[in-house]
Coordinates of C-alpha atoms and ligand atoms in Angstrom, one line a residue:
X1 CA 0.0 0.0 0.0
X2 CA 1.3 3.4 -0.8
X3 CA 2.4 5.7 2.0
X4 CA 0.1 8.5 3.3
X5 CA 0.5 11.3 5.8
X6 CA -2.2 12.1 8.3
X7 CA -3.6 15.7 8.7
X8 CA -5.5 16.4 11.8
X9 CA -7.9 19.4 11.8
X10 CA -10.0 19.8 14.9
X11 CA -11.6 16.3 15.4
X12 CA -11.3 15.1 11.9
X13 CA -8.2 13.4 10.4
X14 CA -7.4 13.1 6.7
X15 CA -5.1 10.9 4.8
X16 CA -2.8 12.7 2.3
X17 CA -1.0 10.7 -0.3
X18 CA 2.8 10.8 -0.3
X19 CA 4.7 11.1 -3.6
X20 CA 8.4 10.2 -3.9
X21 CA 10.5 11.2 -6.9
X22 CA 13.2 9.2 -8.5
X23 CA 15.9 10.9 -6.4
X24 CA 13.9 10.4 -3.2
X25 CA 12.3 13.9 -3.1
X26 CA 9.2 13.7 -1.0
X27 CA 5.8 15.5 -1.4
X28 CA 2.4 15.6 0.0
X29 CA -0.1 15.3 -2.8
X30 CA -2.7 17.9 -1.9
X31 CA -4.6 17.8 -5.2
X32 CA -7.8 17.0 -3.4
X33 CA -7.2 18.8 -0.1
X34 CA -9.8 21.5 -0.6
X35 CA -12.5 19.0 -1.6
X36 CA -11.6 16.7 1.4
X37 CA -11.1 19.3 4.1
X38 CA -12.3 22.8 2.9
X39 CA -8.7 24.1 3.5
X40 CA -6.2 25.3 0.9
X41 CA -2.4 25.8 1.6
X42 CA -0.7 29.2 1.7
X43 CA 2.8 29.4 0.4
X44 CA 3.8 32.9 -0.8
X45 CA 6.7 32.7 -3.3
X46 CA 5.9 28.9 -3.7
X47 CA 9.0 28.0 -1.6
X48 CA 7.3 24.7 -0.6
X49 CA 5.0 24.1 -3.5
X50 CA 5.6 21.5 -6.3
X51 CA 3.6 22.7 -9.3
X52 CA 4.2 19.6 -11.4
X53 CA 5.9 16.3 -11.9
X54 CA 8.9 16.8 -14.2
X55 CA 11.6 14.6 -15.6
X56 CA 13.8 17.3 -17.1
X57 CA 16.1 18.7 -14.4
X58 CA 17.2 17.6 -11.0
X59 CA 18.6 20.0 -8.4
X60 CA 19.8 19.2 -4.9
X61 CA 20.4 22.7 -3.6
X62 CA 22.0 21.5 -0.3
X63 CA 24.5 19.3 -2.1
X64 CA 25.1 21.8 -5.0
X65 CA 23.9 19.2 -7.6
X66 CA 22.4 20.1 -11.0
X67 CA 21.6 17.5 -13.6
X68 CA 19.8 17.7 -17.0
X69 CA 18.0 14.4 -17.7
X70 CA 20.3 12.8 -15.1
X71 CA 23.6 14.0 -16.5
X72 CA 25.7 16.2 -14.3
X73 CA 26.1 19.8 -15.5
X74 CA 29.9 19.8 -15.2
X75 CA 30.1 16.7 -17.5
X76 CA 27.8 18.4 -20.0
X77 CA 29.9 21.5 -20.0
X78 CA 33.1 19.5 -20.5
X79 CA 31.9 17.1 -23.2
X80 CA 28.8 18.4 -24.9
X81 CA 27.5 21.5 -26.8
X82 CA 24.6 23.8 -26.3
X83 CA 22.9 22.3 -29.4
X84 CA 23.2 18.8 -28.1
X85 CA 22.0 19.9 -24.6
X86 CA 19.0 21.6 -26.2
X87 CA 18.1 18.3 -27.9
X88 CA 18.6 16.4 -24.6
X89 CA 16.4 18.8 -22.7
X90 CA 13.6 19.0 -25.3
X91 CA 13.5 15.4 -26.4
X92 CA 14.6 13.6 -23.2
X93 CA 17.6 11.7 -24.4
X94 CA 21.0 12.3 -26.1
X95 CA 20.6 12.2 -29.9
X96 CA 22.1 9.6 -32.2
X97 CA 24.5 11.0 -34.8
X98 CA 21.6 10.8 -37.4
X99 CA 19.1 12.5 -35.1
X100 CA 21.5 15.2 -34.2
X101 CA 22.3 16.0 -37.8
X102 CA 18.6 16.1 -38.7
X103 CA 18.0 18.4 -35.7
X104 CA 20.8 20.8 -36.6
X105 CA 19.7 20.9 -40.3
X106 CA 16.1 21.8 -39.2
X107 CA 17.4 24.5 -36.9
X108 CA 19.6 25.9 -39.6
X109 CA 16.8 25.7 -42.2
X110 CA 14.7 28.2 -40.1
X111 CA 17.4 30.8 -39.5
X112 CA 15.7 33.6 -41.5
X113 CA 13.0 35.9 -40.2
X114 CA 10.4 37.6 -42.5
X115 CA 11.9 40.6 -44.1
X116 CA 9.0 42.8 -43.0
X117 CA 10.0 42.3 -39.4
X118 CA 13.1 44.3 -40.0
X119 CA 11.0 47.5 -40.0
X120 CA 9.6 46.6 -36.5
X121 CA 13.2 46.9 -35.1
X122 CA 13.8 50.2 -36.7
X123 CA 10.6 51.6 -35.1
X124 CA 12.1 51.4 -31.6
X125 CA 14.2 54.2 -30.3
X126 CA 17.9 53.5 -30.3
X127 CA 18.0 53.3 -26.5
X128 CA 15.3 50.7 -26.3
X129 CA 16.1 47.8 -23.9
X130 CA 16.8 44.7 -26.0
X131 CA 14.8 42.6 -23.6
X132 CA 11.7 44.7 -24.4
X133 CA 12.4 44.2 -28.1
X134 CA 13.1 40.5 -27.8
X135 CA 9.9 39.8 -25.9
X136 CA 7.8 41.8 -28.3
X137 CA 9.5 40.3 -31.4
X138 CA 8.9 36.7 -30.2
X139 CA 5.2 37.4 -29.9
X140 CA 5.2 39.3 -33.2
X141 CA 6.9 36.3 -34.9
X142 CA 3.7 34.3 -34.3
X143 CA 1.7 36.3 -36.8
X144 CA 3.8 34.9 -39.6
X145 CA 3.1 31.3 -38.6
X146 CA -0.7 31.1 -38.0
X147 CA -0.7 27.3 -38.6
X148 CA 1.6 26.9 -35.6
X149 CA -0.7 28.7 -33.2
X150 CA -3.3 25.9 -32.9
X151 CA -3.6 24.8 -29.3
X152 CA -3.8 21.1 -30.2
X153 CA -0.8 20.8 -32.6
X154 CA 0.3 17.6 -34.2
X155 CA 3.7 16.4 -33.0
X156 CA 5.2 17.4 -36.4
X157 CA 3.8 21.0 -36.1
X158 CA 5.1 21.1 -32.5
X159 CA 8.6 20.1 -33.7
X160 CA 8.4 22.8 -36.4
X161 CA 7.4 25.4 -33.8
X162 CA 10.2 24.4 -31.5
X163 CA 12.9 24.4 -34.1
X164 CA 11.8 27.7 -35.7
X165 CA 11.9 29.4 -32.3
X166 CA 15.3 27.9 -31.3
X167 CA 16.7 29.2 -34.5
X168 CA 15.0 32.5 -34.9
X169 CA 15.4 33.8 -31.3
X170 CA 19.2 34.2 -31.8
X171 CA 18.4 36.2 -35.0
X172 CA 16.0 38.4 -33.2
X173 CA 18.5 38.9 -30.3
X174 CA 21.3 39.8 -32.8
X175 CA 19.0 42.2 -34.7
X176 CA 17.9 43.9 -31.4
X177 CA 21.6 44.4 -30.7
X178 CA 22.4 45.8 -34.1
X179 CA 19.4 48.2 -33.8
X180 CA 20.7 49.4 -30.4
X181 CA 24.2 50.2 -31.9
X182 CA 22.7 51.6 -35.2
X183 CA 24.5 49.0 -37.4
X184 CA 23.2 47.0 -40.4
X185 CA 21.6 43.6 -39.7
X186 CA 23.7 40.6 -40.6
X187 CA 22.3 37.2 -41.7
X188 CA 23.4 33.7 -40.7
X189 CA 26.1 31.8 -42.6
X190 CA 25.4 28.1 -43.6
X191 CA 28.9 26.9 -42.8
X192 CA 28.8 28.2 -39.2
X193 CA 27.5 26.4 -36.1
X194 CA 24.6 27.7 -34.1
X195 CA 26.6 29.8 -31.6
X196 CA 29.3 31.0 -34.0
X197 CA 26.5 32.2 -36.2
X198 CA 25.0 34.2 -33.4
X199 CA 28.3 35.9 -32.6
X200 CA 28.9 36.4 -36.3
X201 CA 25.5 38.2 -36.6
X202 CA 26.3 40.3 -33.5
X203 CA 29.8 41.5 -34.3
X204 CA 30.2 41.5 -38.1
X205 CA 30.4 45.0 -39.6
X206 CA 30.9 46.1 -43.2
X207 CA 34.5 46.7 -42.2
X208 CA 35.1 43.4 -40.5
X209 CA 33.7 39.9 -40.7
X210 CA 33.7 38.4 -37.3
X211 CA 34.4 34.7 -36.5
X212 CA 34.8 33.6 -32.9
X213 CA 37.9 31.5 -32.1
X214 CA 37.6 28.1 -30.4
X215 CA 37.9 29.3 -26.8
X216 CA 35.3 32.0 -27.2
X217 CA 32.9 29.6 -28.9
X218 CA 33.5 27.1 -26.1
X219 CA 33.0 29.7 -23.4
X220 CA 29.6 30.7 -25.0
X221 CA 28.7 27.0 -25.2
X222 CA 29.4 26.7 -21.4
X223 CA 27.5 29.8 -20.6
X224 CA 24.5 28.7 -22.5
X225 CA 24.6 25.2 -21.2
X226 CA 24.6 26.4 -17.5
X227 CA 21.7 28.7 -18.4
X228 CA 19.8 26.1 -20.3
X229 CA 17.4 24.9 -17.6
X230 CA 16.8 25.3 -13.8
X231 CA 13.5 23.5 -13.2
X232 CA 10.6 25.6 -11.9
X233 CA 12.3 29.0 -11.6
X234 CA 10.3 32.2 -12.1
X235 CA 10.5 32.5 -15.9
X236 CA 10.0 28.7 -16.5
X237 CA 7.0 28.7 -14.2
X238 CA 5.7 31.7 -16.1
X239 CA 6.1 29.8 -19.4
X240 CA 4.2 26.9 -17.9
X241 CA 1.6 29.2 -16.4
X242 CA 0.9 31.0 -19.7
X243 CA 1.1 27.8 -21.7
X244 CA -1.3 26.1 -19.3
X245 CA -4.1 28.2 -20.8
X246 CA -3.1 26.5 -24.1
X247 CA -1.6 29.8 -25.3
X248 CA 0.9 29.1 -28.1
X249 CA 4.6 28.7 -27.6
X250 CA 5.4 32.2 -29.0
X251 CA 3.2 33.9 -26.4
X252 CA 4.4 31.6 -23.6
X253 CA 8.1 32.4 -24.4
X254 CA 7.4 36.1 -24.7
X255 CA 6.0 36.0 -21.2
X256 CA 9.0 34.0 -19.9
X257 CA 11.4 36.6 -21.4
X258 CA 9.6 39.3 -19.4
X259 CA 9.8 37.3 -16.2
X260 CA 13.5 36.7 -16.7
X261 CA 14.1 40.4 -17.1
X262 CA 13.7 41.2 -13.4
X263 CA 16.8 41.9 -11.3
X264 CA 16.0 39.2 -8.8
X265 CA 16.1 36.7 -11.7
X266 CA 17.9 36.8 -15.0
X267 CA 18.3 40.6 -14.8
X268 CA 20.8 40.0 -12.0
X269 CA 23.7 39.6 -14.4
X270 CA 23.2 43.2 -15.6
X271 CA 22.6 44.3 -12.0
X272 CA 25.9 42.6 -10.9
X273 CA 28.0 44.5 -13.3
X274 CA 26.3 47.8 -12.5
X275 CA 26.9 47.1 -8.8
X276 CA 30.6 46.2 -9.4
X277 CA 31.0 49.4 -11.5
X278 CA 29.4 51.4 -8.8
X279 CA 31.8 50.0 -6.2
X280 CA 34.7 50.8 -8.5
X281 CA 33.5 54.3 -9.0
X282 CA 33.1 54.7 -5.3
X283 CA 36.8 53.9 -4.7
X284 CA 36.6 50.1 -4.8
X285 CA 35.9 49.7 -1.1
X286 CA 34.0 46.4 -1.3
X287 CA 33.8 46.0 2.5
X288 CA 31.5 49.1 2.6
X289 CA 29.1 47.2 0.3
X290 CA 29.2 44.0 2.4
X291 CA 28.2 46.1 5.4
X292 CA 25.4 47.8 3.4
X293 CA 24.1 44.4 2.2
X294 CA 23.8 43.3 5.8
X295 CA 22.1 46.5 6.9
X296 CA 18.3 45.8 7.1
X297 CA 17.5 49.5 6.9
X298 CA 19.0 49.6 3.4
X299 CA 17.3 48.0 0.4
X300 CA 20.8 47.2 -1.0
X301 CA 21.5 43.5 -1.7
X302 CA 24.7 41.9 -2.9
X303 CA 23.6 41.2 -6.5
X304 CA 24.6 37.8 -7.8
X305 CA 24.5 36.3 -4.2
X306 CA 21.9 34.0 -2.8
X307 CA 19.5 31.6 -4.4
X308 CA 16.1 30.1 -3.5
X309 CA 17.2 26.5 -3.9
X310 CA 21.0 26.5 -3.5
X311 CA 22.1 26.6 0.1
X312 CA 25.5 25.5 -1.0
X313 CA 27.7 26.9 -3.7
X314 CA 25.8 27.2 -7.0
X315 CA 27.6 24.6 -9.3
X316 CA 27.0 26.9 -12.3
X317 CA 28.9 29.8 -10.6
X318 CA 31.9 27.4 -10.0
X319 CA 32.0 26.5 -13.7
X320 CA 31.8 30.0 -14.8
X321 CA 34.4 31.3 -12.4
X322 CA 36.9 28.9 -14.1
X323 CA 35.9 30.1 -17.6
X324 CA 36.0 33.7 -16.4
X325 CA 39.7 33.4 -15.6
X326 CA 40.4 31.5 -18.8
X327 CA 38.7 33.9 -21.2
X328 CA 40.1 37.0 -19.6
X329 CA 43.7 35.6 -19.8
X330 CA 43.0 34.4 -23.4
X331 CA 41.8 37.9 -24.5
X332 CA 44.5 39.6 -22.5
X333 CA 41.8 41.6 -20.7
X334 CA 42.6 42.9 -17.2
X335 CA 39.3 44.0 -15.8
X336 CA 39.5 45.8 -12.5
X337 CA 35.9 44.8 -11.7
X338 CA 37.0 41.1 -11.7
X339 CA 39.3 41.9 -8.8
X340 CA 36.5 43.7 -7.0
X341 CA 34.2 40.6 -7.6
X342 CA 36.8 38.2 -6.2
X343 CA 37.4 40.4 -3.2
X344 CA 33.7 40.7 -2.6
X345 CA 33.2 36.9 -2.9
X346 CA 36.1 36.2 -0.5
X347 CA 34.9 38.8 2.0
X348 CA 31.3 37.5 1.9
X349 CA 32.2 33.8 2.2
X350 CA 34.0 34.6 5.5
X351 CA 31.4 36.9 6.8
X352 CA 29.0 35.5 9.5
X353 CA 25.9 37.1 7.9
X354 CA 26.4 35.4 4.5
X355 CA 27.7 32.1 6.1
X356 CA 24.7 31.8 8.4
X357 CA 22.2 32.6 5.7
X358 CA 24.0 30.3 3.3
X359 CA 24.4 33.0 0.7
X360 CA 26.9 32.1 -2.1
X361 CA 27.6 33.5 -5.5
X362 CA 25.0 32.4 -8.0
X363 CA 25.2 31.9 -11.8
X364 CA 24.9 35.6 -12.5
X365 CA 27.9 36.6 -10.4
X366 CA 30.5 35.7 -13.0
X367 CA 28.5 35.5 -16.2
X368 CA 28.4 39.3 -16.6
X369 CA 32.2 39.6 -16.3
X370 CA 32.6 37.1 -19.1
X371 CA 30.0 38.8 -21.3
X372 CA 31.7 42.1 -20.7
X373 CA 35.1 40.6 -21.8
X374 CA 33.4 39.3 -24.9
X375 CA 32.3 42.9 -25.7
X376 CA 28.6 42.2 -25.1
X377 CA 27.0 45.4 -23.9
X378 CA 25.6 45.3 -20.4
X379 CA 21.9 45.7 -21.4
X380 CA 22.3 42.5 -23.6
X381 CA 23.4 40.3 -20.7
X382 CA 19.9 39.2 -19.9
X383 CA 19.1 38.6 -23.6
X384 CA 22.1 36.2 -23.6
X385 CA 20.6 34.5 -20.6
X386 CA 17.2 34.2 -22.4
X387 CA 18.9 32.6 -25.4
X388 CA 20.6 30.1 -23.1
X389 CA 17.3 29.4 -21.2
X390 CA 15.3 28.9 -24.4
X391 CA 15.6 25.0 -24.6
X392 CA 14.6 24.7 -21.0
X393 CA 11.5 26.8 -21.4
X394 CA 10.7 24.8 -24.5
X395 CA 11.3 21.5 -22.8
X396 CA 8.9 22.5 -19.9
X397 CA 6.2 23.8 -22.2
X398 CA 6.4 20.6 -24.3
X399 CA 6.4 18.3 -21.2
X400 CA 3.3 20.1 -19.9
X401 CA 1.4 20.3 -23.2
X402 CA 2.0 16.6 -23.8
X403 CA 0.8 15.6 -20.4
X404 CA -2.8 14.2 -20.8
X405 CA -3.6 15.3 -17.3
X406 CA -2.6 19.0 -17.9
X407 CA -4.8 21.6 -16.2
X408 CA -4.9 25.3 -16.5
X409 CA -2.8 26.9 -13.7
X410 CA -5.0 28.7 -11.3
X411 CA -3.8 29.3 -7.7
X412 CA -6.2 30.2 -5.0
X413 CA -5.9 32.9 -2.3
X414 CA -7.0 33.8 1.2
X415 CA -9.0 37.0 0.9
X416 CA -8.1 39.6 3.6
X417 CA -10.1 42.6 2.3
X418 CA -13.4 44.2 3.5
X419 CA -16.3 42.0 4.2
X420 CA -19.7 42.9 2.6
X421 CA -20.4 46.6 2.9
X422 CA -22.9 48.9 1.3
X423 CA -22.0 51.4 -1.4
X424 CA -21.9 55.0 -0.1
X425 CA -23.0 57.7 -2.6
X426 CA -20.1 60.2 -3.3
X427 CA -21.8 63.2 -1.6
X428 CA -22.0 61.2 1.7
X429 CA -18.3 60.3 1.8
Ligands
ACO501 N1 22.3 40.2 -0.2 C1 22.0 40.4 1.1 N2 21.1 39.7 1.8 C2 20.5 38.7 1.2 C3 20.7 38.4 -0.2 C4 21.7 39.2 -0.9 N3 21.9 39.1 -2.1 N4 20.0 37.4 -0.6 C5 19.2 37.0 0.5 N5 19.6 37.8 1.5 C6 19.0 37.7 2.9 C7 17.6 38.2 3.0 O1 17.6 39.6 3.4 C8 17.0 37.3 4.0 O2 17.4 37.8 5.3 P1 16.5 37.6 6.6 O3 16.2 36.2 6.8 O4 17.2 38.3 7.7 O5 15.2 38.4 6.2 C9 17.6 36.0 3.8 O6 18.9 36.3 3.2 C10 16.9 35.1 2.8 O7 16.6 35.8 1.7 P2 15.2 35.7 0.9 O8 15.1 37.0 0.1 O9 14.1 35.3 1.8 O10 15.5 34.5 -0.1 P3 14.7 34.1 -1.4 O11 15.0 32.7 -1.6 O12 13.3 34.6 -1.3 O13 15.5 35.0 -2.6 C11 17.0 35.7 -4.2 C12 16.4 34.5 -3.4 C13 15.9 36.5 -4.8 C14 17.9 35.1 -5.3 C15 17.8 36.6 -3.2 O14 18.9 35.8 -2.6 C16 18.4 37.8 -3.9 O15 17.7 38.9 -4.0 N6 19.6 37.8 -4.5 C17 20.2 38.9 -5.2 C18 19.6 38.9 -6.6 C19 20.2 37.8 -7.5 O16 21.4 37.6 -7.5 N7 19.3 37.1 -8.2 C20 19.7 36.0 -9.2 C21 19.3 34.7 -8.7 S1 19.9 33.4 -9.8 C22 18.8 33.5 -11.0 O17 17.6 33.8 -10.9 C23 19.3 33.1 -12.3

């Protein structure tokens, strides 16, 4: 007989089914709690709420473990590529050579956007934030593919939607960048791989055709692999929430991009660099900012520190720290803010406040320094994160949409407002 937990409310007791995941994670299944007891659960920020069963990503935040489809993140960074990881996340297994070739060909095949869309970009002011452009463009892309908006797609149409979006998002991101620097748009090149093409579109000018070298391409691969999925984070939950109404993938991703934008989530990589620059401009006294972060009367937080699920070092931050050193040495860049970042990390890791609250550098702490060394402008950092997170969002949307038991997401609340009161005419108020 399967295990249950007993809930006692007043004189009544209720049996709650217990669910155990493949890594031993335990949950109380409260799907029928309200019908059984009249109670709901309250969990602001969803810190203790499982929204779904998922077989995509496993995290053990206490042990600093992150695995995609059971494979450790460090092994994927060492041996795989972002394209292969995308396939792994979306289709649930590593591809055979034939499957991988077919996947890459399909992605490459869809690497153009409708020419009319170019005028959308030029309608934005030059200073427009590229996250605003990206989110709007992904949604706008849907109007060119009405056949792919059907809520109950065939598996073939779903595959086409997925590969189109995987391919075109990097084009939209590169065009958003080109718009922001006032340069001509550059198209993909058939002989280049997915990420080299992206960098080529970003940095090629009429004066200079850009091709990334091996270390730069590998670094971007690692950055995108560590960004690729992180189970039910804010933006992925948003994609699932929007998609649960059977909104199409274009709309669901557009919403996910907006959720990622916030500085407490993907926007933290931009916020980290802005914080490090502010410390540098203020004389480089990192200790002053450690004290400020601890001061509860100040809203200041150490950006790039802390995480909802990691109460140990974020394994992604560890990987990126290594690549940060490698890429800066390779490019001969001596960035004073890297020294500030390292001093800040060292000071925080030996400070009681951060130790007791188990606050460690997260993925965003070092990613911004790498992007800066690669000449990616600060307001593009979160766009880079979005491109990396894309296969994860897609995998979660696909997992949910293919679940025959899928339900529209609709949380409840505990109402704390006025009880019934009469309307007072304005002259009597
Ligand atoms: N600096 C200073 N204190 C912090 C920080 C920080 N960066 N992060 C958490 N704390 C403190 C909080 O003030 C709180 O203290 P209290 O218990 O005395 O009230 C305690 O640590 C717990 O913090 P919460 O905000 O309750 O933790 P939560 O899990 O809700 O938030 C979050 C996690 C949003 C990431 C938070 O740590 C934070 O704001 N970090 C900075 C922003 C950041 O780097 N975000 C990127 C996260 S990674 C990603 O999304 C890709």
